[in-house]
Amino acid sequence: MKHVKSAAPGKTILFGEHSVVYGFPAIAMAINIQTKCELQEIQKDIIELRFKNYGLSLNSSSLSKLITSFPESFKQYGLCFKMLHEKYGIEFNKLRVTLSSDLFPGSGLGSSASTAVSLISAINNFYDLNLLKEDISKLAYKMEEIVHGSPSGIDNTICTFGNIIMYKQGNFEFLESFSDLQILISYTNIEHDTKNAINSIKKLKKKRPGLVSKYLKEMGEIANSAKMELIDGNLVSLGDLMNRNQQLLSLLGVSNKKIDLINKIALQNGAYGSKLTGAGLGGCVISLGERKALQKISIILNEKNIPNFLTTRNETGVHLIE
């Protein structure tokens, strides 16, 4: 019986979240925490879907019935099957699809994009569609539109291609950086809401266009400066830029007390820089520093029941696994 398994990395925004929506550059890094999708041929003439992290299982004898059976928060998957059926004529029968992720949901780590990319990649290989990575990324973006409204395109891009990228207005370039770039990712235990965060800044920009535009422009300048520091491997300067980026995000109203607490703990215990990553209003915090300092911070956060993990960049992007 045919069997395919695909994995896609999560991501973290190092610099430029929110300002990227307004045409400024942002820098994102794929991380070695992944989502996996497994496709198995089965004997029953049905399609089964299993979302392990959510305890959700769906099955149907027809694709059309399956598409309409997705709960509201999962309807992007219905769109995926619908798009691929209409474009390639795939019937999706005698098939079991199992999705699982090690990423915190609603955390700013690209869990929805990582899941979308791993699913499309697995389908691509199972049905021999010969899609390029660019095609996988574009299809994942359409799924992201349902989840996030007006996504920047960073998440689907970085989860597909991996590594570190600078992204601006639909274009991206891979960035060179020293290999031992390590970050500590801490979870606030508050799911963020990307749509809400983006809309809150839109509203603020209408009220105070000059000030908000100034903040967004500076965030773009920070991303450009960070590009050079990444190439040079200057952790201290990267940390300084990270801290200023966090100040601007706070001024835009997308930080909160839990994020501020984690940043304070990190900076007081040896991190060079610390900031929210992703939409904000919850989600995750990233801290940059030497490995020993990050390990010390991790222990302190664990004592305060704040989930965290040390990670490095993922260089492969989406790929098949055994």
PDB file of C-alpha atoms in Angstrom:
ATOM      1  CA  MET A   1       0.000   0.000   0.000  1.00  0.00           C
ATOM      2  CA  LYS A   2       1.323   3.422  -0.940  1.00  0.00           C
ATOM      3  CA  HIS A   3       2.672   5.571   1.886  1.00  0.00           C
ATOM      4  CA  VAL A   4       4.220   9.074   1.951  1.00  0.00           C
ATOM      5  CA  LYS A   5       5.381  11.218   4.868  1.00  0.00           C
ATOM      6  CA  SER A   6       6.379  14.866   4.648  1.00  0.00           C
ATOM      7  CA  ALA A   7       7.726  17.369   7.185  1.00  0.00           C
ATOM      8  CA  ALA A   8       7.850  21.165   7.131  1.00  0.00           C
ATOM      9  CA  PRO A   9       9.619  23.439   9.614  1.00  0.00           C
ATOM     10  CA  GLY A  10       8.094  26.144  11.727  1.00  0.00           C
ATOM     11  CA  LYS A  11       9.453  29.658  11.627  1.00  0.00           C
ATOM     12  CA  THR A  12      10.285  32.651  13.709  1.00  0.00           C
ATOM     13  CA  ILE A  13      10.310  36.277  12.601  1.00  0.00           C
ATOM     14  CA  LEU A  14      13.641  37.719  13.692  1.00  0.00           C
ATOM     15  CA  PHE A  15      12.907  41.270  12.541  1.00  0.00           C
ATOM     16  CA  GLY A  16      10.115  43.225  10.874  1.00  0.00           C
ATOM     17  CA  GLU A  17       6.796  41.597  11.761  1.00  0.00           C
ATOM     18  CA  HIS A  18       3.858  43.943  11.064  1.00  0.00           C
ATOM     19  CA  SER A  19       6.003  46.462   9.142  1.00  0.00           C
ATOM     20  CA  VAL A  20       6.328  43.827   6.408  1.00  0.00           C
ATOM     21  CA  VAL A  21       2.577  44.126   5.784  1.00  0.00           C
ATOM     22  CA  TYR A  22       3.222  47.749   4.765  1.00  0.00           C
ATOM     23  CA  GLY A  23       5.957  46.983   2.249  1.00  0.00           C
ATOM     24  CA  PHE A  24       9.036  47.025   4.459  1.00  0.00           C
ATOM     25  CA  PRO A  25      11.485  44.104   4.681  1.00  0.00           C
ATOM     26  CA  ALA A  26      11.393  41.418   7.344  1.00  0.00           C
ATOM     27  CA  ILE A  27      13.791  38.627   8.244  1.00  0.00           C
ATOM     28  CA  ALA A  28      12.510  35.156   9.079  1.00  0.00           C
ATOM     29  CA  MET A  29      14.272  31.964  10.103  1.00  0.00           C
ATOM     30  CA  ALA A  30      13.036  28.404   9.719  1.00  0.00           C
ATOM     31  CA  ILE A  31      13.420  26.425  12.943  1.00  0.00           C
ATOM     32  CA  ASN A  32      14.040  22.762  13.648  1.00  0.00           C
ATOM     33  CA  ILE A  33      10.577  22.203  15.100  1.00  0.00           C
ATOM     34  CA  GLN A  34       8.286  20.605  12.530  1.00  0.00           C
ATOM     35  CA  THR A  35       4.833  19.625  11.364  1.00  0.00           C
ATOM     36  CA  LYS A  36       4.408  16.201   9.791  1.00  0.00           C
ATOM     37  CA  CYS A  37       1.841  14.919   7.310  1.00  0.00           C
ATOM     38  CA  GLU A  38       1.387  11.240   6.528  1.00  0.00           C
ATOM     39  CA  LEU A  39      -0.651   9.900   3.593  1.00  0.00           C
ATOM     40  CA  GLN A  40      -1.561   6.226   3.508  1.00  0.00           C
ATOM     41  CA  GLU A  41      -3.497   4.225   0.967  1.00  0.00           C
ATOM     42  CA  ILE A  42      -6.303   2.267   2.676  1.00  0.00           C
ATOM     43  CA  GLN A  43      -8.726  -0.422   1.537  1.00  0.00           C
ATOM     44  CA  LYS A  44     -11.928   1.402   2.478  1.00  0.00           C
ATOM     45  CA  ASP A  45     -13.391   3.581  -0.284  1.00  0.00           C
ATOM     46  CA  ILE A  46     -13.323   6.703   1.914  1.00  0.00           C
ATOM     47  CA  ILE A  47     -11.045   9.576   2.848  1.00  0.00           C
ATOM     48  CA  GLU A  48     -10.015   9.882   6.497  1.00  0.00           C
ATOM     49  CA  LEU A  49      -8.404  12.921   8.119  1.00  0.00           C
ATOM     50  CA  ARG A  50      -6.785  12.859  11.532  1.00  0.00           C
ATOM     51  CA  PHE A  51      -5.571  16.003  13.302  1.00  0.00           C
ATOM     52  CA  LYS A  52      -3.583  14.461  16.152  1.00  0.00           C
ATOM     53  CA  ASN A  53      -2.945  17.656  18.104  1.00  0.00           C
ATOM     54  CA  TYR A  54      -6.630  18.508  18.246  1.00  0.00           C
ATOM     55  CA  GLY A  55      -8.142  15.058  18.702  1.00  0.00           C
ATOM     56  CA  LEU A  56     -10.185  15.685  15.559  1.00  0.00           C
ATOM     57  CA  SER A  57     -11.024  12.980  13.024  1.00  0.00           C
ATOM     58  CA  LEU A  58     -13.121  13.346   9.885  1.00  0.00           C
ATOM     59  CA  ASN A  59     -14.092  10.785   7.280  1.00  0.00           C
ATOM     60  CA  SER A  60     -16.409  10.712   4.316  1.00  0.00           C
ATOM     61  CA  SER A  61     -17.287   8.568   1.334  1.00  0.00           C
ATOM     62  CA  SER A  62     -17.097  11.573  -1.009  1.00  0.00           C
ATOM     63  CA  LEU A  63     -14.789  14.543  -1.348  1.00  0.00           C
ATOM     64  CA  SER A  64     -17.648  17.038  -1.654  1.00  0.00           C
ATOM     65  CA  LYS A  65     -19.139  15.882   1.652  1.00  0.00           C
ATOM     66  CA  LEU A  66     -15.744  16.001   3.329  1.00  0.00           C
ATOM     67  CA  ILE A  67     -15.086  19.575   2.184  1.00  0.00           C
ATOM     68  CA  THR A  68     -18.328  20.799   3.767  1.00  0.00           C
ATOM     69  CA  SER A  69     -17.751  18.887   7.010  1.00  0.00           C
ATOM     70  CA  PHE A  70     -14.712  20.840   8.227  1.00  0.00           C
ATOM     71  CA  PRO A  71     -15.258  22.931  11.370  1.00  0.00           C
ATOM     72  CA  GLU A  72     -14.891  26.689  10.859  1.00  0.00           C
ATOM     73  CA  SER A  73     -11.331  26.808  12.224  1.00  0.00           C
ATOM     74  CA  PHE A  74     -10.238  23.995   9.874  1.00  0.00           C
ATOM     75  CA  LYS A  75     -11.929  25.121   6.660  1.00  0.00           C
ATOM     76  CA  GLN A  76      -8.587  25.977   5.012  1.00  0.00           C
ATOM     77  CA  TYR A  77      -7.995  22.241   4.660  1.00  0.00           C
ATOM     78  CA  GLY A  78     -11.263  21.892   2.803  1.00  0.00           C
ATOM     79  CA  LEU A  79     -10.021  24.592   0.434  1.00  0.00           C
ATOM     80  CA  CYS A  80      -6.784  22.655  -0.101  1.00  0.00           C
ATOM     81  CA  PHE A  81      -8.576  19.484  -1.174  1.00  0.00           C
ATOM     82  CA  LYS A  82     -11.004  21.499  -3.309  1.00  0.00           C
ATOM     83  CA  MET A  83      -8.195  23.383  -5.106  1.00  0.00           C
ATOM     84  CA  LEU A  84      -6.200  20.250  -5.860  1.00  0.00           C
ATOM     85  CA  HIS A  85      -9.290  18.343  -6.982  1.00  0.00           C
ATOM     86  CA  GLU A  86     -10.330  21.109  -9.380  1.00  0.00           C
ATOM     87  CA  LYS A  87      -6.830  21.686 -10.762  1.00  0.00           C
ATOM     88  CA  TYR A  88      -5.548  18.112 -10.995  1.00  0.00           C
ATOM     89  CA  GLY A  89      -8.691  15.975 -10.895  1.00  0.00           C
ATOM     90  CA  ILE A  90      -7.645  14.112  -7.730  1.00  0.00           C
ATOM     91  CA  GLU A  91     -10.553  12.236  -6.135  1.00  0.00           C
ATOM     92  CA  PHE A  92      -8.848  11.626  -2.776  1.00  0.00           C
ATOM     93  CA  ASN A  93     -10.436   8.249  -2.057  1.00  0.00           C
ATOM     94  CA  LYS A  94      -9.023   5.202  -0.265  1.00  0.00           C
ATOM     95  CA  LEU A  95      -6.815   7.622   1.627  1.00  0.00           C
ATOM     96  CA  ARG A  96      -5.885   8.353   5.240  1.00  0.00           C
ATOM     97  CA  VAL A  97      -4.306  11.735   6.048  1.00  0.00           C
ATOM     98  CA  THR A  98      -2.659  12.214   9.446  1.00  0.00           C
ATOM     99  CA  LEU A  99      -1.356  15.601  10.580  1.00  0.00           C
ATOM    100  CA  SER A 100       0.709  16.238  13.703  1.00  0.00           C
ATOM    101  CA  SER A 101       2.836  19.135  14.906  1.00  0.00           C
ATOM    102  CA  ASP A 102       5.422  19.919  17.566  1.00  0.00           C
ATOM    103  CA  LEU A 103       4.675  23.645  17.205  1.00  0.00           C
ATOM    104  CA  PHE A 104       2.574  25.537  19.719  1.00  0.00           C
ATOM    105  CA  PRO A 105      -0.697  26.540  17.994  1.00  0.00           C
ATOM    106  CA  GLY A 106      -1.407  30.257  17.791  1.00  0.00           C
ATOM    107  CA  SER A 107       2.158  30.952  18.841  1.00  0.00           C
ATOM    108  CA  GLY A 108       3.626  32.973  15.989  1.00  0.00           C
ATOM    109  CA  LEU A 109       5.745  30.016  14.904  1.00  0.00           C
ATOM    110  CA  GLY A 110       3.924  29.440  11.631  1.00  0.00           C
ATOM    111  CA  SER A 111       1.993  26.350  12.696  1.00  0.00           C
ATOM    112  CA  SER A 112      -0.813  26.895  10.176  1.00  0.00           C
ATOM    113  CA  ALA A 113       1.607  27.492   7.286  1.00  0.00           C
ATOM    114  CA  SER A 114       3.835  24.600   8.314  1.00  0.00           C
ATOM    115  CA  THR A 115       0.816  22.299   8.376  1.00  0.00           C
ATOM    116  CA  ALA A 116      -0.386  23.567   4.996  1.00  0.00           C
ATOM    117  CA  VAL A 117       3.039  23.130   3.409  1.00  0.00           C
ATOM    118  CA  SER A 118       3.542  19.618   4.786  1.00  0.00           C
ATOM    119  CA  LEU A 119       0.061  18.588   3.599  1.00  0.00           C
ATOM    120  CA  ILE A 120       0.503  19.938   0.061  1.00  0.00           C
ATOM    121  CA  SER A 121       3.984  18.429  -0.176  1.00  0.00           C
ATOM    122  CA  ALA A 122       2.713  15.005   0.892  1.00  0.00           C
ATOM    123  CA  ILE A 123      -0.158  15.167  -1.621  1.00  0.00           C
ATOM    124  CA  ASN A 124       2.280  16.296  -4.308  1.00  0.00           C
ATOM    125  CA  ASN A 125       4.469  13.236  -3.779  1.00  0.00           C
ATOM    126  CA  PHE A 126       1.638  10.769  -3.191  1.00  0.00           C
ATOM    127  CA  TYR A 127      -0.095  11.683  -6.458  1.00  0.00           C
ATOM    128  CA  ASP A 128       3.072  12.477  -8.468  1.00  0.00           C
ATOM    129  CA  LEU A 129       1.976  16.041  -9.265  1.00  0.00           C
ATOM    130  CA  ASN A 130       5.569  17.231  -9.829  1.00  0.00           C
ATOM    131  CA  LEU A 131       4.929  20.543  -8.096  1.00  0.00           C
ATOM    132  CA  LEU A 132       7.928  22.790  -7.536  1.00  0.00           C
ATOM    133  CA  LYS A 133       8.542  24.311  -4.123  1.00  0.00           C
ATOM    134  CA  GLU A 134       7.309  27.631  -5.538  1.00  0.00           C
ATOM    135  CA  ASP A 135       3.981  25.960  -6.402  1.00  0.00           C
ATOM    136  CA  ILE A 136       3.672  24.445  -2.927  1.00  0.00           C
ATOM    137  CA  SER A 137       4.302  27.844  -1.352  1.00  0.00           C
ATOM    138  CA  LYS A 138       1.658  29.559  -3.513  1.00  0.00           C
ATOM    139  CA  LEU A 139      -0.981  26.950  -2.663  1.00  0.00           C
ATOM    140  CA  ALA A 140      -0.133  27.227   1.025  1.00  0.00           C
ATOM    141  CA  TYR A 141      -0.557  31.009   0.776  1.00  0.00           C
ATOM    142  CA  LYS A 142      -4.135  30.553  -0.421  1.00  0.00           C
ATOM    143  CA  MET A 143      -4.813  28.449   2.665  1.00  0.00           C
ATOM    144  CA  GLU A 144      -3.157  31.096   4.839  1.00  0.00           C
ATOM    145  CA  GLU A 145      -5.518  33.749   3.471  1.00  0.00           C
ATOM    146  CA  ILE A 146      -8.423  31.924   5.109  1.00  0.00           C
ATOM    147  CA  VAL A 147      -6.598  31.715   8.439  1.00  0.00           C
ATOM    148  CA  HIS A 148      -5.067  35.187   8.600  1.00  0.00           C
ATOM    149  CA  GLY A 149      -7.006  37.408   6.191  1.00  0.00           C
ATOM    150  CA  SER A 150      -4.126  39.329   4.580  1.00  0.00           C
ATOM    151  CA  PRO A 151      -0.942  37.384   5.369  1.00  0.00           C
ATOM    152  CA  SER A 152       2.440  38.806   4.396  1.00  0.00           C
ATOM    153  CA  GLY A 153       3.531  35.613   2.645  1.00  0.00           C
ATOM    154  CA  ILE A 154       6.499  35.072   4.934  1.00  0.00           C
ATOM    155  CA  ASP A 155       5.153  31.994   6.703  1.00  0.00           C
ATOM    156  CA  ASN A 156       4.381  29.889   3.646  1.00  0.00           C
ATOM    157  CA  THR A 157       7.679  30.938   2.038  1.00  0.00           C
ATOM    158  CA  ILE A 158       9.978  30.126   4.963  1.00  0.00           C
ATOM    159  CA  CYS A 159       8.136  26.890   5.831  1.00  0.00           C
ATOM    160  CA  THR A 160       8.599  25.745   2.234  1.00  0.00           C
ATOM    161  CA  PHE A 161      12.188  26.786   1.574  1.00  0.00           C
ATOM    162  CA  GLY A 162      13.750  26.810   5.050  1.00  0.00           C
ATOM    163  CA  ASN A 163      16.916  28.683   6.074  1.00  0.00           C
ATOM    164  CA  ILE A 164      16.912  32.460   6.731  1.00  0.00           C
ATOM    165  CA  ILE A 165      15.258  34.846   4.310  1.00  0.00           C
ATOM    166  CA  MET A 166      14.719  38.538   3.862  1.00  0.00           C
ATOM    167  CA  TYR A 167      11.204  39.060   2.569  1.00  0.00           C
ATOM    168  CA  LYS A 168       9.710  42.164   0.958  1.00  0.00           C
ATOM    169  CA  GLN A 169       6.512  42.568  -1.041  1.00  0.00           C
ATOM    170  CA  GLY A 170       6.371  39.001  -2.292  1.00  0.00           C
ATOM    171  CA  ASN A 171      10.081  38.750  -3.076  1.00  0.00           C
ATOM    172  CA  PHE A 172      12.669  37.024  -0.943  1.00  0.00           C
ATOM    173  CA  GLU A 173      16.381  36.370  -0.811  1.00  0.00           C
ATOM    174  CA  PHE A 174      18.279  33.787   1.167  1.00  0.00           C
ATOM    175  CA  LEU A 175      20.646  35.318   3.683  1.00  0.00           C
ATOM    176  CA  GLU A 176      24.086  34.088   4.568  1.00  0.00           C
ATOM    177  CA  SER A 177      24.707  33.823   8.293  1.00  0.00           C
ATOM    178  CA  PHE A 178      27.034  32.135  10.694  1.00  0.00           C
ATOM    179  CA  SER A 179      25.936  28.549  11.262  1.00  0.00           C
ATOM    180  CA  ASP A 180      25.692  28.563  15.057  1.00  0.00           C
ATOM    181  CA  LEU A 181      22.785  31.001  15.388  1.00  0.00           C
ATOM    182  CA  GLN A 182      20.778  29.791  18.364  1.00  0.00           C
ATOM    183  CA  ILE A 183      17.642  31.247  19.858  1.00  0.00           C
ATOM    184  CA  LEU A 184      15.489  30.448  22.849  1.00  0.00           C
ATOM    185  CA  ILE A 185      11.777  30.398  22.045  1.00  0.00           C
ATOM    186  CA  SER A 186       9.394  30.899  24.967  1.00  0.00           C
ATOM    187  CA  TYR A 187       5.625  30.493  24.827  1.00  0.00           C
ATOM    188  CA  THR A 188       3.364  32.923  26.680  1.00  0.00           C
ATOM    189  CA  ASN A 189       0.584  30.319  26.896  1.00  0.00           C
ATOM    190  CA  ILE A 190      -1.623  32.899  25.185  1.00  0.00           C
ATOM    191  CA  GLU A 191      -2.725  32.111  21.637  1.00  0.00           C
ATOM    192  CA  HIS A 192      -2.247  35.137  19.448  1.00  0.00           C
ATOM    193  CA  ASP A 193      -4.774  36.338  16.878  1.00  0.00           C
ATOM    194  CA  THR A 194      -3.031  37.535  13.736  1.00  0.00           C
ATOM    195  CA  LYS A 195      -6.134  39.128  12.220  1.00  0.00           C
ATOM    196  CA  ASN A 196      -6.826  41.061  15.418  1.00  0.00           C
ATOM    197  CA  ALA A 197      -3.227  42.240  15.757  1.00  0.00           C
ATOM    198  CA  ILE A 198      -2.999  43.381  12.127  1.00  0.00           C
ATOM    199  CA  ASN A 199      -6.338  45.168  12.347  1.00  0.00           C
ATOM    200  CA  SER A 200      -5.387  46.917  15.596  1.00  0.00           C
ATOM    201  CA  ILE A 201      -2.351  48.469  13.904  1.00  0.00           C
ATOM    202  CA  LYS A 202      -4.453  49.439  10.879  1.00  0.00           C
ATOM    203  CA  LYS A 203      -6.845  51.279  13.202  1.00  0.00           C
ATOM    204  CA  LEU A 204      -3.971  52.969  15.036  1.00  0.00           C
ATOM    205  CA  LYS A 205      -2.459  54.033  11.708  1.00  0.00           C
ATOM    206  CA  LYS A 206      -5.731  55.704  10.726  1.00  0.00           C
ATOM    207  CA  LYS A 207      -5.782  57.630  14.002  1.00  0.00           C
ATOM    208  CA  ARG A 208      -2.083  58.558  14.048  1.00  0.00           C
ATOM    209  CA  PRO A 209      -0.764  58.019  10.502  1.00  0.00           C
ATOM    210  CA  GLY A 210       2.441  60.019  10.851  1.00  0.00           C
ATOM    211  CA  LEU A 211       3.634  58.399  14.066  1.00  0.00           C
ATOM    212  CA  VAL A 212       2.754  54.841  13.073  1.00  0.00           C
ATOM    213  CA  SER A 213       4.364  55.282   9.650  1.00  0.00           C
ATOM    214  CA  LYS A 214       7.525  56.475  11.409  1.00  0.00           C
ATOM    215  CA  TYR A 215       7.599  53.358  13.603  1.00  0.00           C
ATOM    216  CA  LEU A 216       7.011  51.044  10.662  1.00  0.00           C
ATOM    217  CA  LYS A 217       9.747  52.710   8.611  1.00  0.00           C
ATOM    218  CA  GLU A 218      12.239  52.332  11.470  1.00  0.00           C
ATOM    219  CA  MET A 219      11.366  48.644  11.750  1.00  0.00           C
ATOM    220  CA  GLY A 220      12.219  48.280   8.071  1.00  0.00           C
ATOM    221  CA  GLU A 221      15.544  50.026   8.663  1.00  0.00           C
ATOM    222  CA  ILE A 222      16.248  47.673  11.571  1.00  0.00           C
ATOM    223  CA  ALA A 223      15.681  44.673   9.296  1.00  0.00           C
ATOM    224  CA  ASN A 224      18.137  46.078   6.745  1.00  0.00           C
ATOM    225  CA  SER A 225      20.761  46.626   9.450  1.00  0.00           C
ATOM    226  CA  ALA A 226      20.173  43.143  10.857  1.00  0.00           C
ATOM    227  CA  LYS A 227      20.894  41.625   7.449  1.00  0.00           C
ATOM    228  CA  MET A 228      24.492  42.863   7.611  1.00  0.00           C
ATOM    229  CA  GLU A 229      24.947  41.837  11.243  1.00  0.00           C
ATOM    230  CA  LEU A 230      23.741  38.322  10.417  1.00  0.00           C
ATOM    231  CA  ILE A 231      26.362  38.046   7.696  1.00  0.00           C
ATOM    232  CA  ASP A 232      29.079  39.332  10.046  1.00  0.00           C
ATOM    233  CA  GLY A 233      27.909  37.134  12.930  1.00  0.00           C
ATOM    234  CA  ASN A 234      27.678  40.021  15.384  1.00  0.00           C
ATOM    235  CA  LEU A 235      25.366  38.708  18.116  1.00  0.00           C
ATOM    236  CA  VAL A 236      25.633  41.781  20.338  1.00  0.00           C
ATOM    237  CA  SER A 237      24.567  44.173  17.577  1.00  0.00           C
ATOM    238  CA  LEU A 238      21.788  41.799  16.524  1.00  0.00           C
ATOM    239  CA  GLY A 239      20.573  41.800  20.112  1.00  0.00           C
ATOM    240  CA  ASP A 240      20.517  45.601  20.231  1.00  0.00           C
ATOM    241  CA  LEU A 241      18.469  45.701  17.030  1.00  0.00           C
ATOM    242  CA  MET A 242      16.136  43.064  18.419  1.00  0.00           C
ATOM    243  CA  ASN A 243      15.531  45.126  21.567  1.00  0.00           C
ATOM    244  CA  ARG A 244      14.710  48.256  19.563  1.00  0.00           C
ATOM    245  CA  ASN A 245      12.365  46.248  17.342  1.00  0.00           C
ATOM    246  CA  GLN A 246      10.563  45.101  20.503  1.00  0.00           C
ATOM    247  CA  GLN A 247      10.250  48.692  21.744  1.00  0.00           C
ATOM    248  CA  LEU A 248       8.567  49.683  18.490  1.00  0.00           C
ATOM    249  CA  LEU A 249       6.210  46.691  18.597  1.00  0.00           C
ATOM    250  CA  SER A 250       5.275  47.688  22.131  1.00  0.00           C
ATOM    251  CA  LEU A 251       4.561  51.253  20.983  1.00  0.00           C
ATOM    252  CA  LEU A 252       2.299  49.788  18.290  1.00  0.00           C
ATOM    253  CA  GLY A 253       0.316  48.036  21.016  1.00  0.00           C
ATOM    254  CA  VAL A 254       1.023  44.386  20.212  1.00  0.00           C
ATOM    255  CA  SER A 255       3.085  43.487  23.280  1.00  0.00           C
ATOM    256  CA  ASN A 256       1.610  42.533  26.673  1.00  0.00           C
ATOM    257  CA  LYS A 257       2.652  41.913  30.294  1.00  0.00           C
ATOM    258  CA  LYS A 258       3.629  38.268  29.735  1.00  0.00           C
ATOM    259  CA  ILE A 259       5.817  39.149  26.765  1.00  0.00           C
ATOM    260  CA  ASP A 260       7.409  41.965  28.764  1.00  0.00           C
ATOM    261  CA  LEU A 261       8.077  39.597  31.683  1.00  0.00           C
ATOM    262  CA  ILE A 262       9.840  37.037  29.491  1.00  0.00           C
ATOM    263  CA  ASN A 263      11.918  39.762  27.839  1.00  0.00           C
ATOM    264  CA  LYS A 264      12.914  41.120  31.252  1.00  0.00           C
ATOM    265  CA  ILE A 265      13.990  37.689  32.532  1.00  0.00           C
ATOM    266  CA  ALA A 266      15.986  37.021  29.367  1.00  0.00           C
ATOM    267  CA  LEU A 267      17.806  40.358  29.337  1.00  0.00           C
ATOM    268  CA  GLN A 268      18.579  40.233  33.067  1.00  0.00           C
ATOM    269  CA  ASN A 269      20.187  36.817  32.646  1.00  0.00           C
ATOM    270  CA  GLY A 270      22.541  37.283  29.746  1.00  0.00           C
ATOM    271  CA  ALA A 271      20.506  37.484  26.533  1.00  0.00           C
ATOM    272  CA  TYR A 272      21.746  40.053  24.031  1.00  0.00           C
ATOM    273  CA  GLY A 273      18.255  40.675  22.736  1.00  0.00           C
ATOM    274  CA  SER A 274      14.681  39.536  23.269  1.00  0.00           C
ATOM    275  CA  LYS A 275      11.405  40.313  21.508  1.00  0.00           C
ATOM    276  CA  LEU A 276       8.017  38.969  20.571  1.00  0.00           C
ATOM    277  CA  THR A 277       7.858  37.078  17.308  1.00  0.00           C
ATOM    278  CA  GLY A 278       4.865  36.990  14.989  1.00  0.00           C
ATOM    279  CA  ALA A 279       1.659  38.903  15.495  1.00  0.00           C
ATOM    280  CA  GLY A 280       2.062  39.563  19.210  1.00  0.00           C
ATOM    281  CA  LEU A 281      -0.677  39.973  21.834  1.00  0.00           C
ATOM    282  CA  GLY A 282       0.506  36.548  23.025  1.00  0.00           C
ATOM    283  CA  GLY A 283       2.290  33.840  21.107  1.00  0.00           C
ATOM    284  CA  CYS A 284       6.038  33.494  21.538  1.00  0.00           C
ATOM    285  CA  VAL A 285       9.138  35.429  22.509  1.00  0.00           C
ATOM    286  CA  ILE A 286      12.581  34.869  20.993  1.00  0.00           C
ATOM    287  CA  SER A 287      15.793  35.516  22.907  1.00  0.00           C
ATOM    288  CA  LEU A 288      19.249  35.722  21.341  1.00  0.00           C
ATOM    289  CA  GLY A 289      22.511  35.002  23.120  1.00  0.00           C
ATOM    290  CA  GLU A 290      25.307  32.580  23.842  1.00  0.00           C
ATOM    291  CA  ARG A 291      24.248  28.983  24.437  1.00  0.00           C
ATOM    292  CA  LYS A 292      25.174  28.971  28.145  1.00  0.00           C
ATOM    293  CA  ALA A 293      23.142  32.114  28.823  1.00  0.00           C
ATOM    294  CA  LEU A 294      20.147  30.757  26.938  1.00  0.00           C
ATOM    295  CA  GLN A 295      20.324  27.495  28.887  1.00  0.00           C
ATOM    296  CA  LYS A 296      20.333  29.475  32.153  1.00  0.00           C
ATOM    297  CA  ILE A 297      17.319  31.504  31.008  1.00  0.00           C
ATOM    298  CA  SER A 298      15.534  28.302  30.032  1.00  0.00           C
ATOM    299  CA  ILE A 299      15.922  26.917  33.556  1.00  0.00           C
ATOM    300  CA  ILE A 300      14.525  30.107  35.098  1.00  0.00           C
ATOM    301  CA  LEU A 301      11.548  30.111  32.719  1.00  0.00           C
ATOM    302  CA  ASN A 302      10.856  26.447  33.455  1.00  0.00           C
ATOM    303  CA  GLU A 303      10.686  27.297  37.152  1.00  0.00           C
ATOM    304  CA  LYS A 304       7.982  29.824  36.287  1.00  0.00           C
ATOM    305  CA  ASN A 305       6.075  27.253  34.165  1.00  0.00           C
ATOM    306  CA  ILE A 306       6.822  29.104  30.944  1.00  0.00           C
ATOM    307  CA  PRO A 307       7.332  26.549  28.120  1.00  0.00           C
ATOM    308  CA  ASN A 308      10.481  27.122  26.083  1.00  0.00           C
ATOM    309  CA  PHE A 309      12.976  25.375  23.834  1.00  0.00           C
ATOM    310  CA  LEU A 310      16.381  26.102  22.356  1.00  0.00           C
ATOM    311  CA  THR A 311      16.556  25.785  18.587  1.00  0.00           C
ATOM    312  CA  THR A 312      18.658  26.527  15.528  1.00  0.00           C
ATOM    313  CA  ARG A 313      17.789  27.256  11.920  1.00  0.00           C
ATOM    314  CA  ASN A 314      16.346  24.606   9.634  1.00  0.00           C
ATOM    315  CA  GLU A 315      18.246  24.534   6.346  1.00  0.00           C
ATOM    316  CA  THR A 316      16.162  22.057   4.328  1.00  0.00           C
ATOM    317  CA  GLY A 317      12.613  23.412   4.303  1.00  0.00           C
ATOM    318  CA  VAL A 318       9.825  20.985   3.453  1.00  0.00           C
ATOM    319  CA  HIS A 319      11.068  17.473   2.719  1.00  0.00           C
ATOM    320  CA  LEU A 320      10.076  13.821   2.617  1.00  0.00           C
ATOM    321  CA  ILE A 321      10.933  11.632   5.594  1.00  0.00           C
ATOM    322  CA  GLU A 322      11.078   7.896   6.134  1.00  0.00           C
TER     323      GLU A 322
END
